[in-house]
Short mmCIF file of C-alpha atoms in Angstrom, two decimals:
data_model
loop_
_atom_site.label_atom_id
_atom_site.label_comp_id
_atom_site.label_asym_id
_atom_site.label_seq_id
_atom_site.Cartn_x
_atom_site.Cartn_y
_atom_site.Cartn_z
CA MET A 1 0.00 0.00 0.00
CA SER A 2 2.75 2.44 0.93
CA GLU A 3 4.46 1.40 -2.29
CA CYS A 4 1.31 2.33 -4.24
CA LYS A 5 1.33 5.73 -2.52
CA ARG A 6 4.95 6.22 -3.55
CA PHE A 7 4.26 5.21 -7.13
CA LYS A 8 1.14 7.38 -7.36
CA LYS A 9 3.39 10.38 -6.84
CA LEU A 10 5.38 9.29 -9.88
CA ILE A 11 2.48 8.68 -12.29
CA SER A 12 2.82 12.03 -14.06
CA ASP A 13 6.59 11.75 -14.30
CA TYR A 14 6.10 8.29 -15.76
CA LEU A 15 3.53 9.47 -18.31
CA ASP A 16 5.52 12.60 -19.17
CA ASP A 17 8.77 10.65 -19.61
CA GLU A 18 10.40 12.46 -16.77
CA LEU A 19 11.54 9.34 -14.88
CA SER A 20 15.06 8.00 -14.90
CA ALA A 21 15.52 4.64 -16.65
CA ASP A 22 15.81 2.73 -13.35
CA LEU A 23 12.71 4.26 -11.86
CA ARG A 24 10.81 3.61 -15.05
CA VAL A 25 11.63 -0.08 -14.87
CA ASN A 26 10.54 -0.16 -11.23
CA PHE A 27 7.33 1.61 -12.14
CA ASP A 28 6.57 -0.83 -14.95
CA ASN A 29 7.18 -3.76 -12.61
CA HIS A 30 4.81 -2.26 -10.06
CA LEU A 31 2.07 -1.75 -12.64
CA GLU A 32 2.29 -5.42 -13.58
CA ASP A 33 1.74 -6.40 -9.97
CA CYS A 34 -0.81 -3.74 -8.99
CA PRO A 35 -4.06 -3.55 -11.01
CA GLY A 36 -5.19 -0.52 -8.98
CA CYS A 37 -2.14 1.56 -9.92
CA ALA A 38 -2.29 0.24 -13.48
CA ASP A 39 -5.92 1.37 -13.69
CA THR A 40 -5.17 4.79 -12.25
CA THR A 41 -2.22 5.29 -14.58
CA SER A 42 -4.28 4.25 -17.56
CA GLN A 43 -7.08 6.61 -16.61
CA ILE A 44 -4.71 9.51 -16.18
CA GLU A 45 -3.28 8.80 -19.60
CA THR A 46 -6.82 8.90 -20.99
CA LEU A 47 -7.47 12.08 -19.05
CA LYS A 48 -4.42 13.71 -20.64
CA ASP A 49 -5.73 12.81 -24.06
CA GLU A 50 -9.20 14.12 -23.22
CA LEU A 51 -7.78 17.40 -21.98
CA LYS A 52 -5.80 17.79 -25.20
CA LYS A 53 -8.94 17.10 -27.21
CA LEU A 54 -11.07 19.71 -25.46
CA PRO A 55 -12.70 21.88 -28.11
CA GLN A 56 -10.93 25.12 -28.83
CA ILE A 57 -13.00 28.25 -28.86
CA GLN A 58 -12.24 31.14 -31.19
CA THR A 59 -12.18 34.84 -30.49
CA SER A 60 -15.20 36.77 -31.70
CA PRO A 61 -14.98 38.23 -35.24
CA ASP A 62 -14.64 41.77 -33.92
CA PHE A 63 -11.83 40.91 -31.50
CA ASP A 64 -9.12 42.65 -33.54
CA THR A 65 -11.26 45.70 -34.23
CA VAL A 66 -12.15 46.06 -30.57
CA LEU A 67 -8.52 45.64 -29.55
CA ARG A 68 -7.35 48.24 -32.08
CA THR A 69 -10.01 50.64 -30.87
CA ARG A 70 -9.01 50.12 -27.27
CA ILE A 71 -5.37 50.70 -28.14
CA ARG A 72 -6.28 53.82 -30.12
CA ILE A 73 -8.37 55.13 -27.25
CA GLU A 74 -5.60 54.43 -24.77
CA SER A 75 -2.96 56.03 -27.00
CA GLY A 76 -5.32 58.96 -27.50
CA ILE A 77 -5.80 59.28 -23.79
CA GLY A 78 -2.04 59.16 -23.34
CA ARG A 79 -1.56 62.05 -25.74
CA ARG A 80 -4.54 63.92 -24.44
CA ARG A 81 -3.31 63.63 -20.88
CA LEU A 82 -0.33 65.85 -21.56
CA HIS A 83 -2.40 68.11 -23.74
CA GLU A 84 -5.11 68.29 -21.11
CA ILE A 85 -2.61 69.14 -18.41
CA VAL A 86 -1.27 72.03 -20.48
CA TRP A 87 -4.78 73.08 -21.53
CA ASP A 88 -6.15 72.79 -18.03
CA TRP A 89 -3.43 74.97 -16.64
CA SER A 90 -3.64 77.50 -19.41
CA ALA A 91 -7.40 77.56 -18.99
CA LYS A 92 -7.22 77.80 -15.26
CA ILE A 93 -4.61 80.54 -15.03
CA PRO A 94 -7.10 83.37 -15.89
CA VAL A 95 -9.64 81.79 -13.58
CA TYR A 96 -7.14 81.51 -10.79
CA GLY A 97 -5.91 85.04 -11.56
CA MET A 98 -9.41 86.40 -11.37
CA ALA A 99 -10.06 84.49 -8.18
CA VAL A 100 -6.89 85.87 -6.61
CA ALA A 101 -7.76 89.41 -7.77
CA LEU A 102 -11.25 89.11 -6.28
CA MET A 103 -9.78 87.79 -3.09
CA ILE A 104 -7.35 90.72 -2.90
CA ILE A 105 -10.21 93.15 -3.52
CA ALA A 106 -12.25 91.46 -0.82
CA ILE A 107 -9.37 91.55 1.66
CA VAL A 108 -8.68 95.22 0.91
CA ALA A 109 -12.38 95.96 1.31
CA VAL A 110 -12.53 94.16 4.65
CA ILE A 111 -9.35 95.86 5.89
CA SER A 112 -10.59 99.26 4.76
CA GLN A 113 -13.89 98.59 6.54
CA VAL A 114 -12.09 97.68 9.72
CA ASN A 115 -9.91 100.75 9.54
CA LYS A 116 -12.63 102.96 8.22
CA PRO A 117 -13.10 106.07 10.33
CA THR A 118 -16.11 105.47 12.48
CA ARG A 119 -16.61 109.17 12.33
CA PRO A 120 -19.19 110.19 9.73
CA GLU A 121 -17.68 112.21 6.88
CA ALA A 122 -20.60 114.61 7.01
CA TYR A 123 -19.43 115.94 10.34
CA PRO A 124 -15.68 116.19 10.07
CA ASN A 125 -15.32 118.37 13.10
CA GLU A 126 -17.45 116.29 15.39
CA ILE A 127 -15.57 114.89 18.34
CA TRP A 128 -15.78 111.14 18.73
CA ILE A 129 -14.48 109.40 21.76
CA GLY A 130 -14.18 105.66 22.23
CA GLY A 131 -16.00 104.89 18.99
CA GLU A 132 -19.03 107.09 19.61
CA PRO A 133 -19.92 110.79 19.43
CA VAL A 134 -18.90 112.77 22.40
CA GLU A 135 -22.49 113.75 23.15
CA ASN A 136 -23.26 110.13 23.92
CA LYS A 137 -20.55 110.00 26.51
CA THR A 138 -21.04 110.94 30.09
CA PRO A 139 -18.44 113.47 31.15
CA ASN A 140 -16.28 112.47 34.05
CA LEU A 141 -16.01 116.04 35.23
CA ILE A 142 -17.42 119.42 34.21
CA LYS A 143 -15.73 122.65 35.30
CA GLU A 144 -17.16 126.00 34.51
CA SER A 145 -14.86 128.98 33.82
CA GLU A 146 -15.57 132.50 32.57
CA ASN A 147 -15.74 131.74 28.86
CA TYR A 148 -15.66 128.00 28.73
CA ILE A 149 -17.13 124.93 30.17
CA GLU A 150 -14.35 122.51 30.76
CA VAL A 151 -15.56 118.98 30.19
CA ILE A 152 -13.29 116.13 31.14
CA TYR A 153 -13.66 112.67 29.65
CA GLU A 154 -11.69 109.59 30.39
CA ILE A 155 -10.87 108.15 27.01
CA ASP A 156 -10.39 104.39 26.75
CA ARG A 157 -9.58 104.33 23.07
CA ILE A 158 -8.72 107.06 20.66
CA PRO A 159 -9.91 106.71 17.08
CA PRO A 160 -6.99 106.71 14.59
CA GLN A 161 -8.12 109.86 12.88
CA ASN A 162 -8.34 111.65 16.14
CA SER A 163 -5.43 113.86 16.98
CA LEU A 164 -5.77 113.04 20.62
CA THR A 165 -3.06 110.98 22.16
CA ASN A 166 -3.71 107.76 23.98
CA ARG A 167 -4.19 109.19 27.36
CA ASP A 168 -6.81 111.07 29.31
CA SER A 169 -7.68 114.36 27.70
CA ILE A 170 -9.69 117.38 28.46
CA LYS A 171 -12.06 119.01 26.06
CA ASN A 172 -12.83 122.60 26.52
CA VAL A 173 -16.22 123.27 25.18
CA ARG A 174 -17.17 126.80 24.44
CA LYS A 175 -19.90 127.94 26.64
CA ASP A 176 -22.82 129.27 24.69
CA SER A 177 -25.13 132.03 25.74
CA SER A 178 -27.53 129.70 27.51
CA ASN A 179 -24.59 128.18 29.33
CA GLU A 180 -25.60 124.72 28.09
CA MET A 181 -23.70 122.27 25.98
CA ASN A 182 -25.46 120.83 22.99
CA THR A 183 -24.56 118.84 19.98
CA SER A 184 -24.10 121.75 17.62
CA ARG A 185 -21.73 123.39 20.01
CA ILE A 186 -19.65 120.37 20.35
CA GLN A 187 -18.64 120.82 16.73
CA ARG A 188 -17.14 124.12 17.68
CA VAL A 189 -15.14 122.73 20.47
CA ASN A 190 -11.73 124.06 21.09
CA HIS A 191 -9.99 121.12 22.56
CA ARG A 192 -6.64 120.96 24.13
CA VAL A 193 -4.69 117.93 24.87
CA TYR A 194 -2.47 117.57 27.90
CA MET B 1 9.16 41.95 -45.85
CA GLY B 2 6.81 42.31 -42.93
CA TYR B 3 4.69 39.30 -43.87
CA GLU B 4 4.59 36.10 -41.88
CA THR B 5 5.45 33.39 -44.34
CA LYS B 6 5.85 29.66 -43.84
CA SER B 7 9.35 29.74 -45.20
CA LYS B 8 10.60 32.31 -42.75
CA LYS B 9 8.35 32.54 -39.77
CA PRO B 10 9.68 35.03 -37.26
CA THR B 11 9.98 33.82 -33.70
CA ASP B 12 7.91 35.40 -30.96
CA GLU B 13 11.05 37.05 -29.62
CA GLU B 14 11.85 38.54 -33.02
CA LEU B 15 8.31 39.87 -33.29
CA ILE B 16 8.33 41.54 -29.90
CA GLU B 17 11.73 43.02 -30.67
CA ARG B 18 10.39 44.45 -33.91
CA PHE B 19 7.42 45.80 -32.01
CA GLN B 20 9.72 47.34 -29.43
CA ASN B 21 11.42 49.12 -32.31
CA GLY B 22 8.13 50.57 -33.49
CA ASP B 23 6.85 47.93 -35.93
CA ILE B 24 3.12 47.87 -35.20
CA TYR B 25 2.58 45.10 -37.75
CA ALA B 26 4.70 42.82 -35.55
CA PHE B 27 2.22 43.45 -32.75
CA ASP B 28 -0.63 42.42 -35.06
CA LEU B 29 1.21 39.17 -35.77
CA ILE B 30 1.66 38.53 -32.05
CA VAL B 31 -2.07 39.07 -31.54
CA LYS B 32 -2.88 36.74 -34.40
CA ARG B 33 -0.54 34.10 -33.03
CA TYR B 34 -1.66 34.22 -29.42
CA LYS B 35 -5.25 35.39 -29.24
CA ASN B 36 -6.87 31.95 -29.48
CA GLN B 37 -4.21 30.22 -27.38
CA LEU B 38 -4.70 32.72 -24.59
CA LEU B 39 -8.46 32.72 -24.99
CA ASN B 40 -8.66 28.96 -24.45
CA PHE B 41 -6.34 29.06 -21.48
CA VAL B 42 -8.26 31.88 -19.81
CA TYR B 43 -11.63 30.40 -20.78
CA ARG B 44 -10.78 27.11 -19.10
CA PHE B 45 -9.42 29.01 -16.13
CA LEU B 46 -12.42 31.30 -15.61
CA GLY B 47 -15.10 29.15 -17.20
CA ASN B 48 -16.70 32.06 -19.04
CA ALA B 49 -15.92 32.79 -22.68
CA GLU B 50 -17.04 36.42 -22.65
CA GLU B 51 -14.98 37.32 -19.62
CA ALA B 52 -12.08 35.37 -21.08
CA GLU B 53 -12.17 37.44 -24.25
CA ASP B 54 -12.17 40.68 -22.28
CA LEU B 55 -9.26 39.45 -20.28
CA VAL B 56 -7.31 38.45 -23.39
CA GLN B 57 -7.93 41.94 -24.75
CA GLU B 58 -6.55 43.34 -21.52
CA THR B 59 -3.53 41.03 -21.83
CA PHE B 60 -2.72 42.42 -25.28
CA LEU B 61 -3.26 45.95 -24.06
CA ARG B 62 -0.70 45.32 -21.35
CA VAL B 63 1.73 43.84 -23.85
CA TYR B 64 1.24 46.95 -25.98
CA ARG B 65 1.62 49.29 -23.03
CA ASN B 66 4.57 47.50 -21.43
CA ARG B 67 6.38 46.31 -24.54
CA LYS B 68 9.59 47.95 -23.38
CA ALA B 69 9.46 45.94 -20.15
CA TYR B 70 9.93 42.64 -21.98
CA GLN B 71 13.50 41.44 -21.94
CA ARG B 72 14.76 38.67 -24.11
CA VAL B 73 16.07 36.67 -21.17
CA ALA B 74 12.63 35.03 -20.94
CA LYS B 75 10.58 33.40 -23.65
CA PHE B 76 7.86 35.68 -24.95
CA SER B 77 5.24 32.95 -24.42
CA THR B 78 6.24 32.78 -20.75
CA TRP B 79 5.81 36.53 -20.44
CA ILE B 80 2.43 36.71 -22.11
CA TYR B 81 1.05 33.67 -20.27
CA THR B 82 2.26 35.18 -17.01
CA ILE B 83 0.33 38.38 -17.76
CA ALA B 84 -2.80 36.46 -18.73
CA GLY B 85 -2.52 34.11 -15.75
CA ASN B 86 -2.10 36.99 -13.31
CA LEU B 87 -5.09 38.79 -14.77
CA ALA B 88 -7.15 35.61 -14.54
CA LYS B 89 -6.18 35.07 -10.90
CA THR B 90 -7.03 38.68 -10.11
CA GLU B 91 -10.42 38.16 -11.75
CA LEU B 92 -11.02 35.09 -9.60
CA ARG B 93 -10.20 37.08 -6.47
CA LYS B 94 -12.62 39.80 -7.56
CA ARG B 95 -15.30 37.18 -8.08
CA LYS B 96 -14.66 35.77 -4.65
CA ARG B 97 -15.11 39.24 -3.13
CA ARG B 98 -18.27 39.85 -5.17
CA LYS B 99 -19.61 36.48 -4.11
CA PHE B 100 -18.80 37.26 -0.49
CA PHE B 101 -20.63 40.58 -0.59
CA SER B 102 -23.63 39.38 -2.57
CA ILE B 103 -26.06 37.11 -0.74
CA SER B 104 -28.15 36.71 -3.89
CA ASP B 105 -25.17 35.53 -5.92
CA LEU B 106 -25.23 31.81 -6.36
CA GLY B 107 -21.61 31.96 -7.48
CA TYR B 108 -20.10 31.61 -10.89
CA ASP B 109 -19.38 27.96 -10.24
CA ASP B 110 -23.04 27.14 -9.94
CA LYS B 111 -23.87 29.00 -13.12
CA ASP B 112 -20.99 27.84 -15.20
CA TYR B 113 -21.31 24.21 -14.26
CA ASP B 114 -24.82 23.97 -15.60
CA ILE B 115 -24.99 21.47 -18.34
CA SER B 116 -27.27 22.64 -21.11
CA ASP B 117 -30.67 21.04 -21.64
CA GLU B 118 -29.44 19.89 -24.99
CA ALA B 119 -26.83 17.81 -23.25
CA PHE B 120 -29.56 16.00 -21.34
CA ASN B 121 -31.53 15.15 -24.44
CA PRO B 122 -32.32 11.44 -23.97
CA GLU B 123 -32.13 10.89 -27.71
CA LYS B 124 -28.62 12.08 -27.70
CA THR B 125 -26.02 9.46 -26.92
CA VAL B 126 -23.34 10.03 -24.34
CA ASP B 127 -21.19 11.80 -26.83
CA GLY B 128 -18.31 14.22 -26.79
CA ASN B 129 -20.39 17.23 -25.86
CA ILE B 130 -21.47 15.84 -22.54
CA LYS B 131 -18.03 14.51 -21.81
CA GLU B 132 -16.52 17.90 -22.57
CA GLU B 133 -19.07 19.61 -20.38
CA ILE B 134 -18.30 17.32 -17.48
CA ILE B 135 -14.55 17.65 -17.90
CA HIS B 136 -14.91 21.42 -18.14
CA ARG B 137 -16.98 21.41 -14.97
CA GLU B 138 -14.46 19.32 -13.08
CA ILE B 139 -11.60 21.55 -14.21
CA GLN B 140 -13.52 24.50 -12.78
CA ALA B 141 -14.02 22.59 -9.55
CA LEU B 142 -10.27 22.31 -9.04
CA SER B 143 -8.68 24.93 -6.85
CA PRO B 144 -6.98 27.65 -8.93
CA LYS B 145 -3.47 26.50 -8.06
CA PHE B 146 -4.12 23.03 -9.52
CA ARG B 147 -6.31 24.33 -12.33
CA GLU B 148 -3.63 26.69 -13.61
CA VAL B 149 -0.88 24.09 -13.86
CA ILE B 150 -3.18 21.44 -15.34
CA LEU B 151 -4.32 23.86 -18.04
CA LEU B 152 -0.79 24.97 -18.84
CA ARG B 153 0.52 21.43 -18.92
CA ASP B 154 -2.30 19.32 -20.37
CA VAL B 155 -4.32 21.83 -22.39
CA LYS B 156 -1.58 24.20 -23.55
CA GLU B 157 1.12 21.54 -23.41
CA LEU B 158 3.81 23.80 -22.05
CA SER B 159 6.97 22.40 -20.53
CA TYR B 160 7.34 22.04 -16.80
CA GLU B 161 10.18 24.58 -16.89
CA GLU B 162 8.05 27.15 -18.61
CA ILE B 163 5.14 26.55 -16.23
CA SER B 164 7.55 27.00 -13.34
CA GLN B 165 8.47 30.44 -14.69
CA ILE B 166 4.88 31.45 -15.47
CA VAL B 167 3.50 30.44 -12.10
CA ASN B 168 6.71 31.46 -10.35
CA ILE B 169 7.08 28.31 -8.29
CA PRO B 170 9.89 25.73 -8.21
CA LEU B 171 9.98 23.01 -10.83
CA GLY B 172 9.42 20.26 -8.26
CA THR B 173 6.32 22.03 -6.97
CA VAL B 174 4.96 22.29 -10.51
CA LYS B 175 5.42 18.56 -11.08
CA SER B 176 3.85 17.74 -7.77
CA ARG B 177 0.89 20.04 -8.43
CA VAL B 178 0.34 18.64 -11.91
CA ASN B 179 0.37 15.10 -10.55
CA ARG B 180 -2.00 15.90 -7.70
CA GLY B 181 -4.28 17.85 -10.03
CA ARG B 182 -4.44 14.95 -12.44
CA LEU B 183 -5.18 12.51 -9.63
CA LYS B 184 -8.00 14.74 -8.37
CA LEU B 185 -9.49 14.95 -11.86
CA GLN B 186 -9.06 11.22 -12.41
CA GLU B 187 -10.87 10.56 -9.15
CA LYS B 188 -13.80 12.78 -10.17
CA LEU B 189 -13.93 11.55 -13.74
CA ARG B 190 -13.24 7.90 -13.00
CA HIS B 191 -16.49 6.63 -14.54
CA LEU B 192 -16.18 8.83 -17.56
CA LEU B 193 -12.60 7.78 -18.20
CA LYS B 194 -13.54 4.11 -18.09
CA ILE B 195 -15.97 4.50 -21.01
#
């Protein structure tokens, strides 16, 4: 039995003439004595013949045409790739340029908005303190003199366009005839900065 | 000049060299020479003629695309069968994944193993068609590693050395696989082979 197992491993070598002369003789001797191995060997020989005889199929009639088309398409794609890269970039440059220009314009607009004087242009002489007109602020101190009312504000922030320095300042507001301060008078303020 | 004649038939290696040097006609000759050989190998490997033809097309496309990669140290047939074999194995792996993810898929094996009604016609004797169907079915039932070497050896009749290069396994392993594959087939086809 173990001998059959050993010879079964050699069946293909035997049938394919791959065995040495000695082994071939041994194999032949075994086949004479073992009908089982002889039967298996014979069937494998038949199997080999049957496999060789399997019908051959043919490619479809349009095989060559399809292949040529596929090659042409692929070659076309290969050429177009480079062309497309160049075209894409050349096409995109104006787009990108315009996008960058718009972005710059937007940034400039935003920056100019941020830095825009909060002071309305219509009232160039109006005093603004801490981002709002002075009339909205509550004075910290009011001192009356002969010709002026001295109004003192504590300023937290000085608008850029304002000539005031970043420190507390005193506004001298001209005292009008009714000895009251109003909005119109504020525009005529004679302010001094200490 | 340029025509494949019986008197002076260029070798595969000469053709691919001509193709490498820009002779497109040499590529056409390679296609003519190999298309049916490859088709039958891939068809028996995958079990589906339509898929096999697509895959052979893809094989030639790869030869076209990678013609410069071929070096004359190997036989051209080894190179082209390696490409086709790898594509076929990849296709089998894809099928396995598709089968795994599709609960409704009965599997290509089930479909491809169907023997046509014609084959079961009682008036028809047990002739070659049925035998071929059964053999084809049993080839498909082999695991791919046995199927590939059996097809290369017994259907395409390539040498063990060449199969060893195509499959990229040692010569001894090829011989062992061929023998085991044949024994498996013989076991399955025992009754058929006795007729």
